[in-house]
Amino acid sequence: MARRKILYTHEYPYHVMARSNNKDWFYIPTDACWMIFSKALSKTSEKYEMGIHSFVLMNNHYHMLCQCSEKYTLGEAMNYLQKTVSKAINAEADRINHVFGGPYKATLIREPDQFSRVYKYVARNPVKAGITHSVENYKFSSLNSKDIKLLNEDEWFAEIPANRIEWLNTEFEDEQYIRIQRALKRTEFKLADRMRFD
């Protein structure tokens, strides 16, 4: 099956995900991996004017909410980011194999209510995986680190939560979570009529 073409724009944010080769854990400890990603994201932001709303590093993949500038496409920024990260991880691990198992996956997000759901989905990834019991206790997240400079995401929220941490720690209903997962497999975040939820 051919890969669906990414919709390139600077007007809306994207959810981006990439997984390690064979779904194995990254070749180096997560602390070292986090520092590599943090530096690479900083360089990518500076060189390609890509803004980061949220970033979470897992053992064998990452999730990111980001936005591009008029000058550079997501493809240009991601090509630089993935190559930079791969080179650094391989150098640290003394390996030459692929770090990522394939191309990154990107989903365009056009609506504030979509952004809110995806932002929460990204932050809750470590909780859903059973690595931590609360979002504020996971250190490989831009939510809890100053290593990654973030854009102000508030303009994209449908409604800014009064207590963001409490809101992020509130679980999705199973059906909602599955629907978000499905929508993030598309090039544009869309919930089919039968998938809509409040």
mmCIF file of C-alpha atoms in Angstrom:
data_model
loop_
_atom_site.group_PDB
_atom_site.id
_atom_site.type_symbol
_atom_site.label_atom_id
_atom_site.label_comp_id
_atom_site.label_asym_id
_atom_site.label_seq_id
_atom_site.Cartn_x
_atom_site.Cartn_y
_atom_site.Cartn_z
ATOM 1 C CA MET A 1 0.000 0.000 0.000
ATOM 2 C CA ALA A 2 1.431 3.364 -1.052
ATOM 3 C CA ARG A 3 2.176 5.908 1.649
ATOM 4 C CA ARG A 4 -0.399 8.681 1.750
ATOM 5 C CA LYS A 5 0.913 12.097 0.854
ATOM 6 C CA ILE A 6 1.405 14.504 3.745
ATOM 7 C CA LEU A 7 -0.533 17.753 3.535
ATOM 8 C CA TYR A 8 2.019 20.555 3.831
ATOM 9 C CA THR A 9 0.958 23.834 5.435
ATOM 10 C CA HIS A 10 2.212 26.349 7.987
ATOM 11 C CA GLU A 11 -1.279 27.330 9.141
ATOM 12 C CA TYR A 12 -2.043 24.332 11.334
ATOM 13 C CA PRO A 13 -0.174 22.053 13.715
ATOM 14 C CA TYR A 14 0.735 18.414 13.116
ATOM 15 C CA HIS A 15 0.907 15.336 15.256
ATOM 16 C CA VAL A 16 4.098 13.488 14.303
ATOM 17 C CA MET A 17 5.124 10.008 15.401
ATOM 18 C CA ALA A 18 8.111 7.833 14.522
ATOM 19 C CA ARG A 19 9.028 4.409 15.836
ATOM 20 C CA SER A 20 12.410 2.744 16.279
ATOM 21 C CA ASN A 21 13.621 -0.045 14.004
ATOM 22 C CA ASN A 22 11.796 -3.369 14.607
ATOM 23 C CA LYS A 23 9.977 -1.661 17.503
ATOM 24 C CA ASP A 24 13.053 -2.378 19.641
ATOM 25 C CA TRP A 25 13.999 0.067 22.353
ATOM 26 C CA PHE A 26 16.330 2.812 21.214
ATOM 27 C CA TYR A 27 19.928 1.594 21.384
ATOM 28 C CA ILE A 28 20.934 3.845 24.277
ATOM 29 C CA PRO A 29 19.474 4.713 27.709
ATOM 30 C CA THR A 30 16.409 6.942 27.585
ATOM 31 C CA ASP A 31 18.208 9.739 29.485
ATOM 32 C CA ALA A 32 20.878 9.910 26.768
ATOM 33 C CA CYS A 33 18.268 9.578 24.053
ATOM 34 C CA TRP A 34 16.276 12.456 25.575
ATOM 35 C CA MET A 35 19.308 14.748 25.490
ATOM 36 C CA ILE A 36 19.931 13.879 21.832
ATOM 37 C CA PHE A 37 16.322 14.597 20.897
ATOM 38 C CA SER A 38 16.304 17.830 22.930
ATOM 39 C CA LYS A 39 19.399 19.157 21.146
ATOM 40 C CA ALA A 40 18.168 17.992 17.735
ATOM 41 C CA LEU A 41 14.777 19.629 18.262
ATOM 42 C CA SER A 42 16.480 22.867 19.274
ATOM 43 C CA LYS A 43 18.637 22.795 16.133
ATOM 44 C CA THR A 44 15.637 21.925 13.944
ATOM 45 C CA SER A 45 13.594 24.759 15.439
ATOM 46 C CA GLU A 46 16.426 27.207 14.815
ATOM 47 C CA LYS A 47 17.359 26.010 11.320
ATOM 48 C CA TYR A 48 13.883 25.235 9.950
ATOM 49 C CA GLU A 49 11.717 27.505 12.119
ATOM 50 C CA MET A 50 9.643 24.581 13.382
ATOM 51 C CA GLY A 51 7.801 25.280 16.615
ATOM 52 C CA ILE A 52 7.120 22.573 19.197
ATOM 53 C CA HIS A 53 3.865 22.446 21.154
ATOM 54 C CA SER A 54 4.536 19.136 22.891
ATOM 55 C CA PHE A 55 7.043 16.283 22.775
ATOM 56 C CA VAL A 56 7.063 12.920 24.563
ATOM 57 C CA LEU A 57 9.813 10.339 24.205
ATOM 58 C CA MET A 58 8.966 6.693 24.834
ATOM 59 C CA ASN A 59 11.279 3.655 24.873
ATOM 60 C CA ASN A 60 10.850 2.903 21.183
ATOM 61 C CA HIS A 61 8.993 5.865 19.659
ATOM 62 C CA TYR A 62 8.110 9.505 20.131
ATOM 63 C CA HIS A 63 5.076 11.741 19.782
ATOM 64 C CA MET A 64 5.263 15.413 18.867
ATOM 65 C CA LEU A 65 2.880 18.288 18.249
ATOM 66 C CA CYS A 66 4.587 20.851 16.062
ATOM 67 C CA GLN A 67 3.997 23.671 13.594
ATOM 68 C CA CYS A 68 6.002 24.820 10.580
ATOM 69 C CA SER A 69 6.820 28.236 9.188
ATOM 70 C CA GLU A 70 5.954 29.574 5.743
ATOM 71 C CA LYS A 71 9.590 29.195 4.733
ATOM 72 C CA TYR A 72 10.115 25.462 5.351
ATOM 73 C CA THR A 73 7.849 22.423 5.054
ATOM 74 C CA LEU A 74 7.358 19.718 7.620
ATOM 75 C CA GLY A 75 9.215 17.364 5.283
ATOM 76 C CA GLU A 76 12.349 19.506 5.290
ATOM 77 C CA ALA A 77 12.308 19.913 9.065
ATOM 78 C CA MET A 78 11.620 16.253 9.772
ATOM 79 C CA ASN A 79 14.260 15.054 7.330
ATOM 80 C CA TYR A 80 16.839 17.105 9.249
ATOM 81 C CA LEU A 81 15.514 16.034 12.673
ATOM 82 C CA GLN A 82 15.440 12.306 11.958
ATOM 83 C CA LYS A 83 18.886 12.298 10.308
ATOM 84 C CA THR A 84 20.395 14.306 13.160
ATOM 85 C CA VAL A 85 18.883 12.033 15.821
ATOM 86 C CA SER A 86 19.850 8.844 13.952
ATOM 87 C CA LYS A 87 23.449 9.961 13.507
ATOM 88 C CA ALA A 88 23.800 10.942 17.170
ATOM 89 C CA ILE A 89 22.187 7.765 18.552
ATOM 90 C CA ASN A 90 24.297 5.554 16.307
ATOM 91 C CA ALA A 91 27.451 7.417 17.328
ATOM 92 C CA GLU A 92 26.578 7.023 21.021
ATOM 93 C CA ALA A 93 25.704 3.326 20.594
ATOM 94 C CA ASP A 94 28.595 2.602 18.216
ATOM 95 C CA ARG A 95 26.175 1.177 15.641
ATOM 96 C CA ILE A 96 25.522 1.737 11.937
ATOM 97 C CA ASN A 97 22.010 0.297 11.544
ATOM 98 C CA HIS A 98 18.772 2.182 11.006
ATOM 99 C CA VAL A 99 17.475 3.893 14.136
ATOM 100 C CA PHE A 100 13.942 4.408 12.833
ATOM 101 C CA GLY A 101 11.869 1.623 11.358
ATOM 102 C CA GLY A 102 10.443 3.736 8.567
ATOM 103 C CA PRO A 103 9.238 7.214 7.688
ATOM 104 C CA TYR A 104 7.633 9.392 10.327
ATOM 105 C CA LYS A 105 3.834 9.603 10.324
ATOM 106 C CA ALA A 106 2.181 13.024 10.333
ATOM 107 C CA THR A 107 -1.428 14.026 10.876
ATOM 108 C CA LEU A 108 -2.651 17.562 10.191
ATOM 109 C CA ILE A 109 -4.848 19.058 12.923
ATOM 110 C CA ARG A 110 -7.190 21.842 11.856
ATOM 111 C CA GLU A 111 -9.561 22.387 14.791
ATOM 112 C CA PRO A 112 -8.963 23.482 18.401
ATOM 113 C CA ASP A 113 -11.083 20.622 19.812
ATOM 114 C CA GLN A 114 -8.930 18.178 17.830
ATOM 115 C CA PHE A 115 -5.762 19.836 19.121
ATOM 116 C CA SER A 116 -6.970 19.544 22.725
ATOM 117 C CA ARG A 117 -7.646 15.838 22.369
ATOM 118 C CA VAL A 118 -4.330 15.124 20.650
ATOM 119 C CA TYR A 119 -2.371 17.224 23.171
ATOM 120 C CA LYS A 120 -3.877 15.145 25.967
ATOM 121 C CA TYR A 121 -3.293 11.911 24.026
ATOM 122 C CA VAL A 122 0.413 12.758 23.638
ATOM 123 C CA ALA A 123 0.883 13.727 27.297
ATOM 124 C CA ARG A 124 -0.917 10.599 28.505
ATOM 125 C CA ASN A 125 1.113 8.183 26.354
ATOM 126 C CA PRO A 126 3.438 7.118 29.234
ATOM 127 C CA VAL A 127 0.431 6.701 31.550
ATOM 128 C CA LYS A 128 -1.422 4.584 29.001
ATOM 129 C CA ALA A 129 1.724 2.453 28.563
ATOM 130 C CA GLY A 130 1.862 1.827 32.331
ATOM 131 C CA ILE A 131 5.248 3.527 32.757
ATOM 132 C CA THR A 132 3.927 6.125 35.202
ATOM 133 C CA HIS A 133 0.723 6.845 37.098
ATOM 134 C CA SER A 134 0.600 10.562 36.331
ATOM 135 C CA VAL A 135 1.747 12.847 33.517
ATOM 136 C CA GLU A 136 3.735 15.115 35.840
ATOM 137 C CA ASN A 137 5.942 12.227 36.970
ATOM 138 C CA TYR A 138 7.237 11.317 33.510
ATOM 139 C CA LYS A 139 10.487 13.149 32.940
ATOM 140 C CA PHE A 140 10.868 12.494 29.194
ATOM 141 C CA SER A 141 8.064 14.878 28.340
ATOM 142 C CA SER A 142 8.188 18.549 27.385
ATOM 143 C CA LEU A 143 5.449 18.996 29.976
ATOM 144 C CA ASN A 144 8.050 18.431 32.708
ATOM 145 C CA SER A 145 11.284 19.620 31.125
ATOM 146 C CA LYS A 146 12.838 22.939 30.205
ATOM 147 C CA ASP A 147 15.187 21.251 27.710
ATOM 148 C CA ILE A 148 12.808 21.920 24.802
ATOM 149 C CA LYS A 149 11.598 25.422 23.983
ATOM 150 C CA LEU A 150 7.840 25.337 23.386
ATOM 151 C CA LEU A 151 5.359 27.415 21.457
ATOM 152 C CA ASN A 152 2.414 28.780 23.407
ATOM 153 C CA GLU A 153 -0.211 26.129 22.750
ATOM 154 C CA ASP A 154 -3.061 27.980 24.495
ATOM 155 C CA GLU A 155 -4.259 29.591 21.259
ATOM 156 C CA TRP A 156 -5.003 26.124 19.907
ATOM 157 C CA PHE A 157 -7.027 24.832 22.846
ATOM 158 C CA ALA A 158 -10.788 24.721 22.375
ATOM 159 C CA GLU A 159 -11.030 25.599 26.054
ATOM 160 C CA ILE A 160 -8.053 26.137 28.347
ATOM 161 C CA PRO A 161 -8.408 23.756 31.320
ATOM 162 C CA ALA A 162 -8.517 25.460 34.720
ATOM 163 C CA ASN A 163 -6.179 22.780 36.080
ATOM 164 C CA ARG A 164 -4.145 21.430 33.175
ATOM 165 C CA ILE A 165 -2.414 18.629 35.111
ATOM 166 C CA GLU A 166 -5.675 17.384 36.609
ATOM 167 C CA TRP A 167 -7.265 17.449 33.133
ATOM 168 C CA LEU A 168 -4.323 15.561 31.600
ATOM 169 C CA ASN A 169 -4.490 12.938 34.349
ATOM 170 C CA THR A 170 -8.173 12.285 33.659
ATOM 171 C CA GLU A 171 -8.437 9.164 31.520
ATOM 172 C CA PHE A 172 -10.126 9.050 28.150
ATOM 173 C CA GLU A 173 -13.006 6.627 27.895
ATOM 174 C CA ASP A 174 -11.807 3.534 26.023
ATOM 175 C CA GLU A 175 -13.967 4.331 23.000
ATOM 176 C CA GLN A 176 -12.659 7.895 22.836
ATOM 177 C CA TYR A 177 -9.052 6.716 23.022
ATOM 178 C CA ILE A 178 -9.574 4.228 20.188
ATOM 179 C CA ARG A 179 -11.211 6.875 18.020
ATOM 180 C CA ILE A 180 -8.341 9.293 18.540
ATOM 181 C CA GLN A 181 -5.853 6.538 17.685
ATOM 182 C CA ARG A 182 -7.726 5.820 14.455
ATOM 183 C CA ALA A 183 -7.919 9.492 13.527
ATOM 184 C CA LEU A 184 -4.138 9.824 14.030
ATOM 185 C CA LYS A 185 -3.559 7.137 11.399
ATOM 186 C CA ARG A 186 -4.888 9.525 8.753
ATOM 187 C CA THR A 187 -2.970 12.340 7.072
ATOM 188 C CA GLU A 188 -5.643 14.703 8.394
ATOM 189 C CA PHE A 189 -7.305 14.281 11.789
ATOM 190 C CA LYS A 190 -10.900 13.355 11.064
ATOM 191 C CA LEU A 191 -13.491 11.529 13.068
ATOM 192 C CA ALA A 192 -16.010 9.824 10.785
ATOM 193 C CA ASP A 193 -19.656 10.443 11.674
ATOM 194 C CA ARG A 194 -19.921 7.083 13.399
ATOM 195 C CA MET A 195 -16.798 7.983 15.404
ATOM 196 C CA ARG A 196 -17.880 11.333 16.750
ATOM 197 C CA PHE A 197 -18.000 11.838 20.507
ATOM 198 C CA ASP A 198 -18.573 14.679 22.965
#
